[in-house]
Coordinates of C-alpha atoms and ligand atoms in Angstrom, one line a residue:
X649 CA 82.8 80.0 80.6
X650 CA 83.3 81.6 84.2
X651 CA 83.5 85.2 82.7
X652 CA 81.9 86.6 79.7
X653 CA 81.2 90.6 78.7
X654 CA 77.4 91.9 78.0
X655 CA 78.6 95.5 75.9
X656 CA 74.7 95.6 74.7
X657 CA 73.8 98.6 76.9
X658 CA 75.9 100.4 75.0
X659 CA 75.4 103.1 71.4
X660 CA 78.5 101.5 70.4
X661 CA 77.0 101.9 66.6
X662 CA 77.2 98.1 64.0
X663 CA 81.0 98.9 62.5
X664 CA 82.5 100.2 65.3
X665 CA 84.2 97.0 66.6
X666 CA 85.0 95.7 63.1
X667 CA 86.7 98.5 62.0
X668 CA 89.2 98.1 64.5
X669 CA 89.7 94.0 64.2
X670 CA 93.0 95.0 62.2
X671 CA 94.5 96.9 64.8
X672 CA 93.4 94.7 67.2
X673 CA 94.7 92.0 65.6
X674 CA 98.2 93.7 65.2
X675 CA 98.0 94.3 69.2
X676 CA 97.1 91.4 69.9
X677 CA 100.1 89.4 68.3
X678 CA 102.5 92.5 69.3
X679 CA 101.7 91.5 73.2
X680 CA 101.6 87.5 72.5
X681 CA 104.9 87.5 70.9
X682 CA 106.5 89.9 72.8
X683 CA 107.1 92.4 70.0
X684 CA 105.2 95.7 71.3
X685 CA 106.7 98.7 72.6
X686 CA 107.6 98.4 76.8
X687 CA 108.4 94.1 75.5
X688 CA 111.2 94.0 78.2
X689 CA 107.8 94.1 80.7
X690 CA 106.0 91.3 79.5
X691 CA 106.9 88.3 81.4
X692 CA 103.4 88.4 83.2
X693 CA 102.2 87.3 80.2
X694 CA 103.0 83.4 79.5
X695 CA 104.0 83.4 83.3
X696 CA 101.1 81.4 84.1
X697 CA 102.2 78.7 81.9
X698 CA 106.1 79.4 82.6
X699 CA 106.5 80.4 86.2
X700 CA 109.2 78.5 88.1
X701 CA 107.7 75.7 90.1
X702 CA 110.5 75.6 92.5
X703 CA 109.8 78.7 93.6
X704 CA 105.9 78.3 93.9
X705 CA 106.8 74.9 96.4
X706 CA 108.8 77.3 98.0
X707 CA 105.9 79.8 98.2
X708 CA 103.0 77.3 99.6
X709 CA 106.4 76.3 102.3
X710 CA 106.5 79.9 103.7
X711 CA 102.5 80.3 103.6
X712 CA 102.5 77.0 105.6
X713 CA 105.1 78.3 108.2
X714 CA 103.4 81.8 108.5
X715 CA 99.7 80.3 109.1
X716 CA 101.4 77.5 111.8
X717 CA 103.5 80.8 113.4
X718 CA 101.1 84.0 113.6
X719 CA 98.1 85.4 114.1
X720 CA 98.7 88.6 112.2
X721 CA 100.8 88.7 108.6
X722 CA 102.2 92.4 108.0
X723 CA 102.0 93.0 104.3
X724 CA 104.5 95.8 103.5
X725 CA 104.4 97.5 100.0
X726 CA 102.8 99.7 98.0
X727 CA 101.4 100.1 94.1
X728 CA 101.6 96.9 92.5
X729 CA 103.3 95.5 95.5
X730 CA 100.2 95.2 97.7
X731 CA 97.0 96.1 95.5
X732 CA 96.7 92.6 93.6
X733 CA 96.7 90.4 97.0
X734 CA 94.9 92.6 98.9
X735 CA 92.3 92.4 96.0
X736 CA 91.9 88.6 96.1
X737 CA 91.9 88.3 99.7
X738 CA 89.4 90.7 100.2
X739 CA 87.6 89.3 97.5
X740 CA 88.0 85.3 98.5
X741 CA 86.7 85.9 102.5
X742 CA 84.7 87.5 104.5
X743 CA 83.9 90.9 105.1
X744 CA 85.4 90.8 108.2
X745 CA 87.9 88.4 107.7
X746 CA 90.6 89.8 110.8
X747 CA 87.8 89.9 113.6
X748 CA 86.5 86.3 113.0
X749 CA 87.8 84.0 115.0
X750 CA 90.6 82.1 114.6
X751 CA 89.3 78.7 114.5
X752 CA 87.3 80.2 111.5
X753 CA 90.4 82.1 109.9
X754 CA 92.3 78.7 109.8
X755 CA 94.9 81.6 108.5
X756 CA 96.5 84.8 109.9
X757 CA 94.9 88.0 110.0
X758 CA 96.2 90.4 107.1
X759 CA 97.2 94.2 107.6
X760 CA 98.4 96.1 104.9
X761 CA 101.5 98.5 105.8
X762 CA 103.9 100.6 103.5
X763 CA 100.9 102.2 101.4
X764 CA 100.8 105.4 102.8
X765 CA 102.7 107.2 104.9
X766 CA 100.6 107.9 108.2
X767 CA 102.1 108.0 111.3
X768 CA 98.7 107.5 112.4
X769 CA 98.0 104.3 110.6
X770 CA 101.0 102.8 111.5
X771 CA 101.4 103.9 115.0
X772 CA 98.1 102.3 115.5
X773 CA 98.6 99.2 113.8
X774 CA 102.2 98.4 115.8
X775 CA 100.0 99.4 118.9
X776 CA 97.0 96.5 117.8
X777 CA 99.7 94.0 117.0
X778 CA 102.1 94.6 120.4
X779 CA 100.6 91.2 121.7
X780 CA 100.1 88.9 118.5
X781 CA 102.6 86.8 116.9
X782 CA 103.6 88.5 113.8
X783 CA 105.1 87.7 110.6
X784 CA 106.0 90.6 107.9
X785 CA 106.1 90.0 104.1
X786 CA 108.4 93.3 103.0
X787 CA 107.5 93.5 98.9
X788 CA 109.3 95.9 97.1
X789 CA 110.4 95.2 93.1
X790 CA 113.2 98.0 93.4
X791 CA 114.0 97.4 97.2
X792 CA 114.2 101.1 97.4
X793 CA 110.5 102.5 97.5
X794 CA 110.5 105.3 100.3
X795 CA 106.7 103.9 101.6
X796 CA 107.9 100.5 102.0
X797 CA 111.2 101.0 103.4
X798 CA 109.6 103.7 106.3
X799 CA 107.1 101.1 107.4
X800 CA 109.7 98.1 107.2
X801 CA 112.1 99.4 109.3
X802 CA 109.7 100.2 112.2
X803 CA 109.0 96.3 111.7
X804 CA 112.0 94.9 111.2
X805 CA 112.2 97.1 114.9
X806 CA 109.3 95.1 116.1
X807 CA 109.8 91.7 115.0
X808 CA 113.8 91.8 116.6
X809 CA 112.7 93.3 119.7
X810 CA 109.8 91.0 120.0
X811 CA 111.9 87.7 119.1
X812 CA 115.3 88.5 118.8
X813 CA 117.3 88.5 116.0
X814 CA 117.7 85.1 115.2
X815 CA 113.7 84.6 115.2
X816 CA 113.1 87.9 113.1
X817 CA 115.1 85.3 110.0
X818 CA 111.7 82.8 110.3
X819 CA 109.1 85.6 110.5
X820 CA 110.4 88.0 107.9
X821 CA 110.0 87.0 104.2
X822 CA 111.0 89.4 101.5
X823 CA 110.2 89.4 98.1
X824 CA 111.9 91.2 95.7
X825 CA 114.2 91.8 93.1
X826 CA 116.5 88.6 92.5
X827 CA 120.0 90.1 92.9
X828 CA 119.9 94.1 93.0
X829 CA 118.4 96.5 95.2
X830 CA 118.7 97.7 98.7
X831 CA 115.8 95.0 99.7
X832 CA 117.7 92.4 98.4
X833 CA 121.2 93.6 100.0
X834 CA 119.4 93.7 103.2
X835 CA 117.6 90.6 103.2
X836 CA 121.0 88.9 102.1
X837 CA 123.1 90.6 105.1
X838 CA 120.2 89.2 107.5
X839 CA 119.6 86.2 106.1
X840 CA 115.9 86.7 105.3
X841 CA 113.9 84.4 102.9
X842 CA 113.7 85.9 99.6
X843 CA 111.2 85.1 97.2
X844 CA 111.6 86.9 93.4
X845 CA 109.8 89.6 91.3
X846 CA 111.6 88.8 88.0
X847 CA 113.2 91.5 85.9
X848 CA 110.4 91.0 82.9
X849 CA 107.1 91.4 85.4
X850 CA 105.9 95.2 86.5
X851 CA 104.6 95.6 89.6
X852 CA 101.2 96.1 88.8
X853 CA 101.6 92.8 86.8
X854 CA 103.0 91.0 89.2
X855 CA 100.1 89.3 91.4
X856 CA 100.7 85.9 90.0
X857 CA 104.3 85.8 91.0
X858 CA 105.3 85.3 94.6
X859 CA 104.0 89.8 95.0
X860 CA 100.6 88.4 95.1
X861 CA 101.1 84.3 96.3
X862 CA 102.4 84.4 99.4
X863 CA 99.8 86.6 101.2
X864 CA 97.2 84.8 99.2
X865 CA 98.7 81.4 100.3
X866 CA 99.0 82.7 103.4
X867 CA 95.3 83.8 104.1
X868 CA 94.3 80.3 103.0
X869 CA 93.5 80.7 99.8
X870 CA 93.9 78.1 97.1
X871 CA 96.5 79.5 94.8
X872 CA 96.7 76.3 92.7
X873 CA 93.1 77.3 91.8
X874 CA 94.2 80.5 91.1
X875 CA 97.0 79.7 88.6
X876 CA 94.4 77.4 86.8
X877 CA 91.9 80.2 86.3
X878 CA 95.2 82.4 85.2
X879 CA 96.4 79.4 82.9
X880 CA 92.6 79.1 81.6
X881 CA 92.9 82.8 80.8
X882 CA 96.0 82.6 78.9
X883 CA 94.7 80.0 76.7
X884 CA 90.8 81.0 76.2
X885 CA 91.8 85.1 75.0
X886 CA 94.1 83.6 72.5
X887 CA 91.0 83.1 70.9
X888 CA 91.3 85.0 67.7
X889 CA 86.9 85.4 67.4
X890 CA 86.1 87.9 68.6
X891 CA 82.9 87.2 69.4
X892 CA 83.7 84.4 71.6
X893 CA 86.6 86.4 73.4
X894 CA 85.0 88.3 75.7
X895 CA 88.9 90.1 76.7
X896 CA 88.9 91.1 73.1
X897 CA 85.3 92.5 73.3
X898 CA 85.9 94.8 76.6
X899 CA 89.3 96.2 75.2
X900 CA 87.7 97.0 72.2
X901 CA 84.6 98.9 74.1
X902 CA 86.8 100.7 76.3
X903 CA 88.5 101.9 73.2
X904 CA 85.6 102.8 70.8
X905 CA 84.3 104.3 74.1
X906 CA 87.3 106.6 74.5
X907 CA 87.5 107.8 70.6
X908 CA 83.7 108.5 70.9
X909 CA 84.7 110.8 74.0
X910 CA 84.5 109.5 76.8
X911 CA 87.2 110.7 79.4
X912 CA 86.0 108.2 82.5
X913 CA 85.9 104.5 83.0
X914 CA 83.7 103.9 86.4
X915 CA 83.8 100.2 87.7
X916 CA 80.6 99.4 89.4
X917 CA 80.2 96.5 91.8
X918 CA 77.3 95.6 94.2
X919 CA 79.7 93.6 96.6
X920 CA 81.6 95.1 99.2
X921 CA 84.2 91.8 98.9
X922 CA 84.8 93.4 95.2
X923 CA 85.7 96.9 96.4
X924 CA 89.5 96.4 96.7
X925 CA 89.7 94.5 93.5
X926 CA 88.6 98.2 92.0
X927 CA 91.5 99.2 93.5
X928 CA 93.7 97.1 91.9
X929 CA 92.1 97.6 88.9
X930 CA 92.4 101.8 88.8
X931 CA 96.0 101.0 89.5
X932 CA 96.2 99.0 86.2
X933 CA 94.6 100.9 84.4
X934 CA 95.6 104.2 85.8
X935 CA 99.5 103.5 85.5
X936 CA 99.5 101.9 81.9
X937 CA 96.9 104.1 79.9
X938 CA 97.7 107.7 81.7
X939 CA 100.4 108.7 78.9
X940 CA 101.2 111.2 76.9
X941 CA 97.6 113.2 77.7
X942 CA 96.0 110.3 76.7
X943 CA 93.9 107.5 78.7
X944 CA 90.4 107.3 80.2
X945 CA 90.4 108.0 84.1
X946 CA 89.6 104.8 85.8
X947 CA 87.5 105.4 88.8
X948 CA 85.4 102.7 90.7
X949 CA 81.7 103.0 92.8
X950 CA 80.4 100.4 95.4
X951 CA 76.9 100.1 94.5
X952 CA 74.2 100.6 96.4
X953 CA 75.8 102.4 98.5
X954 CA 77.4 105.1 95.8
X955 CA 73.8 105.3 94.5
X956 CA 73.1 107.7 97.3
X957 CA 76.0 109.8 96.6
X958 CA 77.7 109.7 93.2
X959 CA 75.0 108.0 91.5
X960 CA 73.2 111.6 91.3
X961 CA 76.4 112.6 89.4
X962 CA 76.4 109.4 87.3
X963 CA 73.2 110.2 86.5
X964 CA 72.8 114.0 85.7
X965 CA 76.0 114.8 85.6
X966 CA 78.3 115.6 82.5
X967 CA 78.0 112.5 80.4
X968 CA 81.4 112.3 80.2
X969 CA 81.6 108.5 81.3
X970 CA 80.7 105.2 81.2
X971 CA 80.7 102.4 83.8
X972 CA 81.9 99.0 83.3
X973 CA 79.6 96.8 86.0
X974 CA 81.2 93.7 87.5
X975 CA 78.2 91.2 88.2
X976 CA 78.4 87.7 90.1
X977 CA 76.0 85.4 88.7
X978 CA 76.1 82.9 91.6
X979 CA 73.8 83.5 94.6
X980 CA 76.7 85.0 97.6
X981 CA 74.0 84.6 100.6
X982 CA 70.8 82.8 101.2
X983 CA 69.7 85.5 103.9
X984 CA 66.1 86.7 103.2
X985 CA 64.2 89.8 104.4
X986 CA 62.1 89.1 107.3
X987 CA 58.3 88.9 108.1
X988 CA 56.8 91.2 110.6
X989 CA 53.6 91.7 112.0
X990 CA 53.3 94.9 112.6
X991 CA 54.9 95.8 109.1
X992 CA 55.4 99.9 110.3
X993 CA 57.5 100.3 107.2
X994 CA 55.4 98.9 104.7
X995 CA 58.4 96.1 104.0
X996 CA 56.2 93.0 104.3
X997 CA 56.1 92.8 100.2
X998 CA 59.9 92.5 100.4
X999 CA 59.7 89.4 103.4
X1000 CA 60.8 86.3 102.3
X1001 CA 62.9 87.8 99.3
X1002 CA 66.6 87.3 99.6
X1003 CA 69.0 90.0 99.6
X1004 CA 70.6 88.8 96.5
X1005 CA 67.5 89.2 94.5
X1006 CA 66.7 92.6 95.7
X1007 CA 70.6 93.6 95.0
X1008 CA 69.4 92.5 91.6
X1009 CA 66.9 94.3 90.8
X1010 CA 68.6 97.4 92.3
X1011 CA 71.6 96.4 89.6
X1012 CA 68.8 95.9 86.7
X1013 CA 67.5 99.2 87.9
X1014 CA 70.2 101.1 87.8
X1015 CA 71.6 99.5 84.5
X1016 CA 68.6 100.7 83.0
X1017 CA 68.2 104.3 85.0
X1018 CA 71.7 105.2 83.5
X1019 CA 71.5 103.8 80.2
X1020 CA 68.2 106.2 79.9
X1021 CA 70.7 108.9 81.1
X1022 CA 72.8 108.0 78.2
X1023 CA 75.7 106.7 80.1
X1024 CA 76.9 103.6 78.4
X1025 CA 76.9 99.9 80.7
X1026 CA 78.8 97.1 79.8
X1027 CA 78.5 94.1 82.1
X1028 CA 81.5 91.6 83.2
X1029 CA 78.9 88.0 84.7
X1030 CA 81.4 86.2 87.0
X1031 CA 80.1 82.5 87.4
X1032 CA 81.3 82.8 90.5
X1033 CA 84.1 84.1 92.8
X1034 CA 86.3 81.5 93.4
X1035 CA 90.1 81.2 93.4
X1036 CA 90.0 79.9 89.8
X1037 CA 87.8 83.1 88.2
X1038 CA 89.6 85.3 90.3
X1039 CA 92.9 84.3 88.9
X1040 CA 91.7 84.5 85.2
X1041 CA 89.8 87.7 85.8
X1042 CA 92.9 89.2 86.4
X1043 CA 94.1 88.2 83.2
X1044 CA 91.6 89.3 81.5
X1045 CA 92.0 93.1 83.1
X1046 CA 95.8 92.4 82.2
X1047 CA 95.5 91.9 78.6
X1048 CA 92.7 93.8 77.7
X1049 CA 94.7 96.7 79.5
X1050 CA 97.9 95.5 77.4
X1051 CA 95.8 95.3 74.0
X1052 CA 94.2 98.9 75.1
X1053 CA 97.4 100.2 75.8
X1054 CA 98.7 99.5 72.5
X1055 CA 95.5 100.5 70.4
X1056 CA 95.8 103.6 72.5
X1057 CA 99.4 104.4 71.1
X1058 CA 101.1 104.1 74.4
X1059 CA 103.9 102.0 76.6
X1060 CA 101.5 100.2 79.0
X1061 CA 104.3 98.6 81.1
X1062 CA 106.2 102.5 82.1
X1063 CA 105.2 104.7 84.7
X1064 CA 107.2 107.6 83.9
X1065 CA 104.7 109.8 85.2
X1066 CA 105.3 108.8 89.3
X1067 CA 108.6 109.6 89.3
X1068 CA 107.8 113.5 89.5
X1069 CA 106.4 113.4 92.8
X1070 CA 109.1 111.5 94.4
X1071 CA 112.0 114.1 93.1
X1072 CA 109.7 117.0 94.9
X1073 CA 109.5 115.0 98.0
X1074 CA 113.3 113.7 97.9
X1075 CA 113.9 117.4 97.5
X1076 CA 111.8 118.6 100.1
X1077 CA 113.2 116.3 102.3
X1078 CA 116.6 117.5 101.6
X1079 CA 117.7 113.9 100.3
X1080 CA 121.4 114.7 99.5
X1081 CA 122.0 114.6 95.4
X1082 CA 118.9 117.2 95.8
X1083 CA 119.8 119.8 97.0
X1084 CA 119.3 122.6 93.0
X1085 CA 115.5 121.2 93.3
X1086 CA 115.4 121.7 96.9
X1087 CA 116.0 125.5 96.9
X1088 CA 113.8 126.0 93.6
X1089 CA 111.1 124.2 95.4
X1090 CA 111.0 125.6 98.6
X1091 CA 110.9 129.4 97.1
X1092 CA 107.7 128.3 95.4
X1093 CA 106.4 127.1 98.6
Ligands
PA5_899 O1 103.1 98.9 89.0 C1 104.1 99.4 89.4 O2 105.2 99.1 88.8 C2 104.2 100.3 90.6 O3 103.0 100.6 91.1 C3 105.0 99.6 91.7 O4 104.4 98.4 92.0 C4 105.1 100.5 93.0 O5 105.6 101.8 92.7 C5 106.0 99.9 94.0 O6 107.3 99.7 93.5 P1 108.3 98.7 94.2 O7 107.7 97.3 94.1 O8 109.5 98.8 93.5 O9 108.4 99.1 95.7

C-alpha cells in the first residue's frame, strides 16, 4: 500500500465525490494521454517508466565521483530547480545531516545556493566552505534564471581559483537544458558535464530527472528505490476505482473542498525531516493552481511546534481552510521519556512512553481539536519514509495537482504569473531592452 488518504474528518457530504467521477474521469485520461491543455509539459508523467537509462548510469557516475571528491556539494538553483531534492534529502537523513560526521555522512554535505538573493547567505556560505573540497551542481532549465546565475558565478569564481581551471571541469556539473540556453552555452565552452532537463518536464516536475537525482545520488540516497516507488506510483493511480486510488481521492477533496469555499490548503506534518518536502509541495501547488484568480493557497505548519503559534489561528480563526496532515505510520525513534525521582514537573506519568506515541496523541488531539472547530482533516499514512514512498509520494502530489489543475479549469504546467516580477526587477536594474518600464517604474517609486 505505502500511501493511502483518510478524507473521513471531513463534511464532505455522500454525493459530493460522485458527482464529479465524470470530470474526473475526463482529467484523468486528458493527463494520461497527453491530451489536456499545457500537453507540451507532460513528459514527467510516463518519465518513470520512460526516462533514458543512459543518462541515469551517467547520473549514479557523477554522484559516485562527487561523494569520492568533496566534502561539501553546492546545489545552485532555484523553484523547481532545487525544492524537489532538497525535499527528499532532508526528508531521507538526519536532522542534522552536514554537522555529523563524515564517517557517518558516507556522502557530502549539501548547501543550497541560488534561491535567494542574499549577499549575506552567500557570503557566509563561500566563507564556511573556503577550506572544504567542493563540488557545485549549477541547475537551471532555461540557463538564464537571474538567482542561479548570481550565485554560479561567484562559484564558478571559487572552484577555479581553488583548483584551477582544468579541475573546476571534474567538480562542476550542470544540468540543464539539452542544447539552448546560456547554461548550456557555457557549460559547452568550459567543458562541464551536462546532464538534461528535457524540453517536455517543468521545473517543478522535474525531480525525477537528473534536477532532483544527482543531489539525491549524491547525498547517498538510493535513487533506484526512488524510481520504483515513482514507477509504483504511475501504475497504482491508473487505478480507475476510486475508492482504491487514494491520488484520485485527495484531488477530488481538495476540489470539493475549494467549491465549498475554502480559499487555504495547510499541510501539517509532526516531523521536522518533512518540513522541506512542504516546501516543495507549496511550490507545486502554488505555481500550477494560482491562475486566473483561481486556486487554493497552499501553505504548510510543522506541528507541534506551529500549535503554539498558528494553531490559535487554525483554530479560532476565519474557517477559511482546511489542512491536509501528512502522517508516518512507522515508529521514526525508539527514544522514551525518562524516569525521575524527584518528578518536580509532575512528568513521571509520561516516563517510559516514547516520543513517537506522545507525538501521536498530540496528532489525534489536534485532528480532533480542529475538526470540532470545523476545519476539515484529511490524512495522507506513509508506511514509511523510505526512498521508495518518497519517490511515489511525489507522484501522487504530481498528479493529483495535474488532475486538480484541470478539474479547476486551469493550465497546470504555465507560470505566467512569475514573469511580472522579473520585468520590474530587470527594469529596476536598468537591464538594457528595459529601459520604457524603467522610467515608469521608478516615478512610482
Ligand atoms: O517550476 C518551475 O518551472 C519554476 O519554478 C522553475 O523551476 C524556476 O523558476 C527555475 O527555473 P530555471 O530552472 O529555468 O532556472
Amino acid at each position: 500500500m505505502s500511501i493511502h488518504f483518510d478524507f473521513s474528518y471531513t463534511d464532505i457530504k455522500p454525493g459530493e465525490f460522485e458527482n464529479r467521477f465524470d470530470q474526473l474521469a475526463q482529467a484523468n485520461e486528458d493527463l494520461m494521454n497527453k491530451t489536456g491543455i499545457g500537453n507540451d509539459f507532460l513528459g514527467w508523467v510516463d518519465y518513470p517508466v520512460k526516462y533514458d537509462k543512459n543518462e541515469f548510469a551517467r547520473i549514479k557516475k557523477a554522484a559516485k565521483k562527487i561523494q569520492e571528491n568533496c566534502d561539501a556539494l553546492v546545489v545552485i538553483g532555484i523553484g523547481g530547480s532545487y525544492l524537489g531534492s532538497q525535499a527528499v534529502i532532508a526528508a531521507l537523513t538526519s536532522p542534522f545531516y552536514n554537522d555529523e560526521p563524515r564517517s557517518k555522512r558516507k556522502a557530502p554535505k549539501i548547501y543550497f545556493a541560488g534561491q535567494n538573493i542574499s549577499g549575506k547567505y552567500l557570503e557566509n556560505l563561500l566563507a564556511l566552505l573556503k577550506d572544504q573540497e567542493v563540488c557545485v551542481n549549477v541547475i537551471s532549465k532555461s540557463g538564464t534564471t537571474t538567482e542561479a546565475a548570481i550565485a554560479f558565478r561567484f562559484f564558478k569564481e571559487f572552484i577555479e581559483k581553488k583548483y584551477g581551471k582544468n579541475e573546476a571541469k571534474e567538480r562542476i556539473f550542470v544540468t540543464t537544458d539539452e542544447s539552448k540556453g546560456a547554461l548550456k552555452f557555457m557549460a559547452n565552452k568550459e567543458g562541464y558535464e551536462c546532464f538534461v532537463i528535457p524540453d517536455d518536464v517543468g521545473g517543478r516536475y522535474s525531480v525525477y530527472t537528473a534536477v532532483g537525482l544527482l543531489p539525491i545520488a549524491a547525498a547517498g540516497i538510493d535513487i533506484d528505490a526512488l524510481m520504483a516507488g515513482a514507477k509504483a506510483g504511475y501504475e497504482d493511480y491508473q487505478n480507475p476505482h476510486f475508492d482504491e486510488n487514494p491520488c484520485f481521492q485527495y484531488a477530488l477533496y481538495r476540489n470539493v473542498l475549494y467549491n465549498s469555499g475554502k480559499k487555504i490548503e495547510i499541510l501539517v506534518d509532526y516531523e521536522p525531516s518533512l518540513s522541506y518536502f512542504s516546501e516543495w509541495w507549496k511550490q507545486l501547488f502554488g505555481e500550477s493552481d494560482g491562475k486566473d484568480g483561481k486556486g487554493l493557497f497552499p501553505a504548510a505548519v510543522h506541528f507541534s511546534t506551529d500549535l503554539h503559534s498558528l494553531g490559535q489561528m487554525i483554530q479560532d480563526g476565519p474557517k477559511n481552510h482546511f489542512e491536509t496532515v501528512l502522517i508516518i505510520d512507522e515508529e521514526q525513534s525508539a527514544i522514551a521519556v525518562l524516569h525521575d525521582e524527584a518528578d518536580l514537573e509532575g512528568l513521571n506519568y509520561l516516563a517510559g512512553r516514547k516520543l513517537d506515541a506522545i507525538n501521536e496523541k498530540a496528532f489525534k488531539g489536534t485532528l480532533l481539536a480542529h475538526v470540532d472547530g470545523n476545519v476539515p482533516n484529511g490524512i495522507i499514512h506513509l508506511d514509511r519514509l523510505d526512498a521508495f514512498t518518497m519517490g511515489k509520494l511525489i507522484y501522487f502530489f504530481e498528479k493529483a495537482c495535474g488532475l486538480d489543475g484541470y478539474l479547476l479549469g486551469v493550465n497546470p504546467f504555465d507560470q505566467p504569473g512569475v514573469e511580472a516580477y522579473k520585468k520590474n526587477m530587470f527594469a529596476l536594474l536598468h537591464k538594457p531592452g528595459y529601459e520604457a518600464l524603467t522610467a515608469e517604474l521608478e516615478k512610482r517609486l
